[in-house]
Amino acid sequence: MSQEVRDVMSISDIKIRDLTANPAPLGLMGFGMTTVLLNIHNAGFYPMDAMILSMGIFYGGLAQVIAGIMEWKKGNTFGTTAFTSYGLFWLTLVGIVLIPRFGENYATLAPATLAFAAYLFMWGLFTLFMFVGTLKGTKALSVVFLALAILFFLLAAGNYLGSAAILRVAGFEGIFTGLAAIYTALGQVLNEAYGKKIVPL
């Protein structure tokens, strides 16, 4: 066996240990906290304001995109797709709220009821398929994705039908969804910090 072949074989046997941090808790917290705050609004407790929009841009949006890029570096296709997509969902949602306010003909830029319902329905469909991907992971993550799919479908139905009652139900379901994501994120952080399973996932 030549020296060149031996060198190639030895290089292929090298394993690099990944010492980078787990980005999933950051993504889940960005998603969870923003979702809770938005859905307290959907449940009717306070109006849409700069607090929700800022969370949507920075924590729900940018933090999740950053988490998605970090998942890409770790070779996690699911995490990359999920966090980057939902981060951009928050940014598009803020855009849908704000963009019509900047134009002279802002009323023509605001999405029609059917268009906004279609937007929410497509996110629900995407989430439903992503839920299938969680079935090989933890039960806590599966709960988050299933609850989120239900939330999107409720919001789509509420907007399509113009039903305040459905939107209010969606608000409470959304609060549960966000809290489930926060629980999953903090569970991962605490289990890693203590080096043992103290939060069941």
CSV table of C-alpha atoms in Angstrom, one decimal:
chain,number,residue,atom,x,y,z
A,1,MET,CA,0.0,0.0,0.0
A,2,SER,CA,1.4,3.4,-1.0
A,3,GLN,CA,2.1,6.2,1.4
A,4,GLU,CA,-0.5,8.4,-0.4
A,5,VAL,CA,-3.2,5.8,0.1
A,6,ARG,CA,-2.3,5.3,3.8
A,7,ASP,CA,-2.5,9.1,4.3
A,8,VAL,CA,-5.9,9.3,2.7
A,9,MET,CA,-7.2,6.5,4.9
A,10,SER,CA,-5.9,8.1,8.0
A,11,ILE,CA,-7.4,11.4,7.1
A,12,SER,CA,-10.8,9.8,6.5
A,13,ASP,CA,-10.7,8.2,9.9
A,14,ILE,CA,-10.4,11.6,11.7
A,15,LYS,CA,-13.4,12.6,13.7
A,16,ILE,CA,-13.9,16.2,14.7
A,17,ARG,CA,-15.6,16.8,18.0
A,18,ASP,CA,-18.4,19.4,17.9
A,19,LEU,CA,-17.9,21.8,20.8
A,20,THR,CA,-20.3,24.5,19.7
A,21,ALA,CA,-23.4,25.3,21.8
A,22,ASN,CA,-26.9,24.0,21.1
A,23,PRO,CA,-28.7,26.8,19.2
A,24,ALA,CA,-32.2,25.2,19.6
A,25,PRO,CA,-33.0,26.9,22.9
A,26,LEU,CA,-32.3,30.3,21.4
A,27,GLY,CA,-34.6,29.6,18.5
A,28,LEU,CA,-37.3,28.1,20.7
A,29,MET,CA,-37.2,31.0,23.1
A,30,GLY,CA,-37.4,33.5,20.3
A,31,PHE,CA,-40.4,31.7,18.9
A,32,GLY,CA,-42.0,31.0,22.2
A,33,MET,CA,-41.9,34.4,23.9
A,34,THR,CA,-43.0,36.2,20.7
A,35,THR,CA,-45.8,33.7,20.2
A,36,VAL,CA,-47.1,34.2,23.8
A,37,LEU,CA,-47.1,38.0,23.5
A,38,LEU,CA,-48.8,38.1,20.1
A,39,ASN,CA,-51.5,35.6,21.2
A,40,ILE,CA,-52.3,37.5,24.4
A,41,HIS,CA,-53.2,40.2,21.8
A,42,ASN,CA,-55.2,37.7,19.8
A,43,ALA,CA,-57.0,36.6,22.9
A,44,GLY,CA,-58.2,40.2,23.3
A,45,PHE,CA,-56.2,41.5,26.2
A,46,TYR,CA,-54.3,44.4,24.5
A,47,PRO,CA,-54.0,45.9,21.0
A,48,MET,CA,-51.2,45.3,18.4
A,49,ASP,CA,-48.4,47.7,19.3
A,50,ALA,CA,-44.7,48.4,19.0
A,51,MET,CA,-43.9,45.8,21.7
A,52,ILE,CA,-45.3,42.9,19.6
A,53,LEU,CA,-43.8,44.3,16.4
A,54,SER,CA,-40.3,44.7,18.0
A,55,MET,CA,-40.4,41.2,19.4
A,56,GLY,CA,-41.4,40.0,15.9
A,57,ILE,CA,-38.5,41.7,14.3
A,58,PHE,CA,-35.7,41.1,16.8
A,59,TYR,CA,-36.4,38.0,18.9
A,60,GLY,CA,-39.0,36.1,16.9
A,61,GLY,CA,-37.3,37.1,13.7
A,62,LEU,CA,-33.6,37.7,13.8
A,63,ALA,CA,-32.9,35.4,16.8
A,64,GLN,CA,-34.5,32.5,15.0
A,65,VAL,CA,-32.7,33.2,11.8
A,66,ILE,CA,-29.4,33.2,13.7
A,67,ALA,CA,-30.4,30.0,15.4
A,68,GLY,CA,-31.2,28.5,12.0
A,69,ILE,CA,-27.7,29.5,10.6
A,70,MET,CA,-26.1,27.9,13.7
A,71,GLU,CA,-28.1,24.7,13.1
A,72,TRP,CA,-26.8,24.7,9.5
A,73,LYS,CA,-23.3,24.8,10.8
A,74,LYS,CA,-24.1,21.8,13.0
A,75,GLY,CA,-25.5,19.8,10.0
A,76,ASN,CA,-29.1,19.8,11.3
A,77,THR,CA,-31.4,20.2,8.3
A,78,PHE,CA,-34.6,20.1,10.4
A,79,GLY,CA,-33.3,22.8,12.7
A,80,THR,CA,-32.1,25.0,9.9
A,81,THR,CA,-35.3,24.7,8.0
A,82,ALA,CA,-37.5,25.3,11.1
A,83,PHE,CA,-35.7,28.2,12.8
A,84,THR,CA,-34.9,30.1,9.6
A,85,SER,CA,-38.4,29.6,8.2
A,86,TYR,CA,-40.2,30.7,11.4
A,87,GLY,CA,-37.8,33.6,11.9
A,88,LEU,CA,-38.6,34.8,8.4
A,89,PHE,CA,-42.3,34.2,9.2
A,90,TRP,CA,-42.1,36.7,12.0
A,91,LEU,CA,-40.4,39.2,9.7
A,92,THR,CA,-43.0,38.8,7.0
A,93,LEU,CA,-45.8,39.1,9.5
A,94,VAL,CA,-44.3,42.4,10.7
A,95,GLY,CA,-44.0,43.5,7.1
A,96,ILE,CA,-47.7,42.7,6.4
A,97,VAL,CA,-48.6,44.9,9.4
A,98,LEU,CA,-46.2,47.8,8.6
A,99,ILE,CA,-45.7,48.0,4.8
A,100,PRO,CA,-49.3,49.2,4.1
A,101,ARG,CA,-48.8,52.1,6.5
A,102,PHE,CA,-45.9,53.5,4.5
A,103,GLY,CA,-47.6,54.0,1.1
A,104,GLU,CA,-50.0,56.7,0.0
A,105,ASN,CA,-52.4,54.0,-1.2
A,106,TYR,CA,-51.9,51.9,1.8
A,107,ALA,CA,-55.3,50.4,1.6
A,108,THR,CA,-54.5,48.7,-1.6
A,109,LEU,CA,-51.3,47.1,-0.1
A,110,ALA,CA,-53.1,45.6,2.9
A,111,PRO,CA,-53.8,41.9,2.2
A,112,ALA,CA,-57.4,40.9,1.6
A,113,THR,CA,-59.1,38.6,4.1
A,114,LEU,CA,-58.7,35.6,1.7
A,115,ALA,CA,-55.1,36.4,1.0
A,116,PHE,CA,-54.2,36.6,4.7
A,117,ALA,CA,-56.1,33.4,5.5
A,118,ALA,CA,-54.2,31.7,2.6
A,119,TYR,CA,-50.9,33.0,4.1
A,120,LEU,CA,-51.8,31.5,7.5
A,121,PHE,CA,-53.0,28.3,6.0
A,122,MET,CA,-49.8,27.7,4.0
A,123,TRP,CA,-47.8,28.2,7.3
A,124,GLY,CA,-50.1,25.7,8.9
A,125,LEU,CA,-49.5,23.2,6.1
A,126,PHE,CA,-45.7,23.7,6.4
A,127,THR,CA,-45.9,23.2,10.1
A,128,LEU,CA,-47.9,20.0,9.8
A,129,PHE,CA,-45.3,18.5,7.6
A,130,MET,CA,-42.6,19.7,10.0
A,131,PHE,CA,-44.5,18.0,12.9
A,132,VAL,CA,-44.1,14.7,11.1
A,133,GLY,CA,-40.3,15.3,11.3
A,134,THR,CA,-40.5,15.8,15.1
A,135,LEU,CA,-41.9,12.3,15.7
A,136,LYS,CA,-38.4,11.0,15.7
A,137,GLY,CA,-37.4,13.5,18.4
A,138,THR,CA,-38.7,14.5,21.8
A,139,LYS,CA,-42.3,14.5,22.7
A,140,ALA,CA,-42.0,18.1,23.9
A,141,LEU,CA,-41.0,19.2,20.5
A,142,SER,CA,-43.8,17.3,18.9
A,143,VAL,CA,-46.3,19.0,21.1
A,144,VAL,CA,-44.9,22.4,20.1
A,145,PHE,CA,-45.2,21.7,16.4
A,146,LEU,CA,-48.6,20.0,16.6
A,147,ALA,CA,-50.0,22.9,18.7
A,148,LEU,CA,-48.5,25.4,16.2
A,149,ALA,CA,-50.1,23.7,13.2
A,150,ILE,CA,-53.4,23.9,15.0
A,151,LEU,CA,-52.8,27.5,15.8
A,152,PHE,CA,-52.1,28.4,12.1
A,153,PHE,CA,-55.3,26.6,11.0
A,154,LEU,CA,-57.4,28.3,13.6
A,155,LEU,CA,-56.0,31.7,12.7
A,156,ALA,CA,-56.6,31.0,9.0
A,157,ALA,CA,-60.2,29.9,9.7
A,158,GLY,CA,-60.8,32.9,12.0
A,159,ASN,CA,-59.6,35.4,9.4
A,160,TYR,CA,-61.4,33.7,6.5
A,161,LEU,CA,-64.7,33.5,8.3
A,162,GLY,CA,-64.2,36.9,10.1
A,163,SER,CA,-64.9,35.1,13.4
A,164,ALA,CA,-63.8,37.0,16.5
A,165,ALA,CA,-64.7,33.9,18.6
A,166,ILE,CA,-62.3,31.6,16.6
A,167,LEU,CA,-59.6,34.2,16.8
A,168,ARG,CA,-60.0,34.4,20.5
A,169,VAL,CA,-59.8,30.7,20.9
A,170,ALA,CA,-56.7,30.8,18.7
A,171,GLY,CA,-55.2,33.4,21.0
A,172,PHE,CA,-55.5,31.0,24.0
A,173,GLU,CA,-54.2,28.1,22.0
A,174,GLY,CA,-51.3,30.3,20.8
A,175,ILE,CA,-50.4,31.1,24.4
A,176,PHE,CA,-50.2,27.4,25.1
A,177,THR,CA,-48.1,26.9,22.0
A,178,GLY,CA,-45.6,29.6,23.0
A,179,LEU,CA,-45.4,28.3,26.6
A,180,ALA,CA,-44.8,24.8,25.3
A,181,ALA,CA,-41.8,26.1,23.2
A,182,ILE,CA,-40.5,28.0,26.2
A,183,TYR,CA,-40.7,24.8,28.4
A,184,THR,CA,-38.8,22.9,25.7
A,185,ALA,CA,-36.1,25.5,25.4
A,186,LEU,CA,-35.6,25.9,29.2
A,187,GLY,CA,-35.7,22.1,29.6
A,188,GLN,CA,-32.8,21.8,27.1
A,189,VAL,CA,-30.8,24.6,28.9
A,190,LEU,CA,-31.3,23.2,32.4
A,191,ASN,CA,-30.7,19.6,31.4
A,192,GLU,CA,-27.4,20.6,29.8
A,193,ALA,CA,-26.4,22.9,32.7
A,194,TYR,CA,-27.0,20.2,35.3
A,195,GLY,CA,-25.6,17.4,33.1
A,196,LYS,CA,-28.7,15.2,33.8
A,197,LYS,CA,-32.3,15.0,32.9
A,198,ILE,CA,-34.1,17.3,35.4
A,199,VAL,CA,-36.8,18.5,33.0
A,200,PRO,CA,-38.6,15.7,31.1
A,201,LEU,CA,-38.8,16.4,27.4
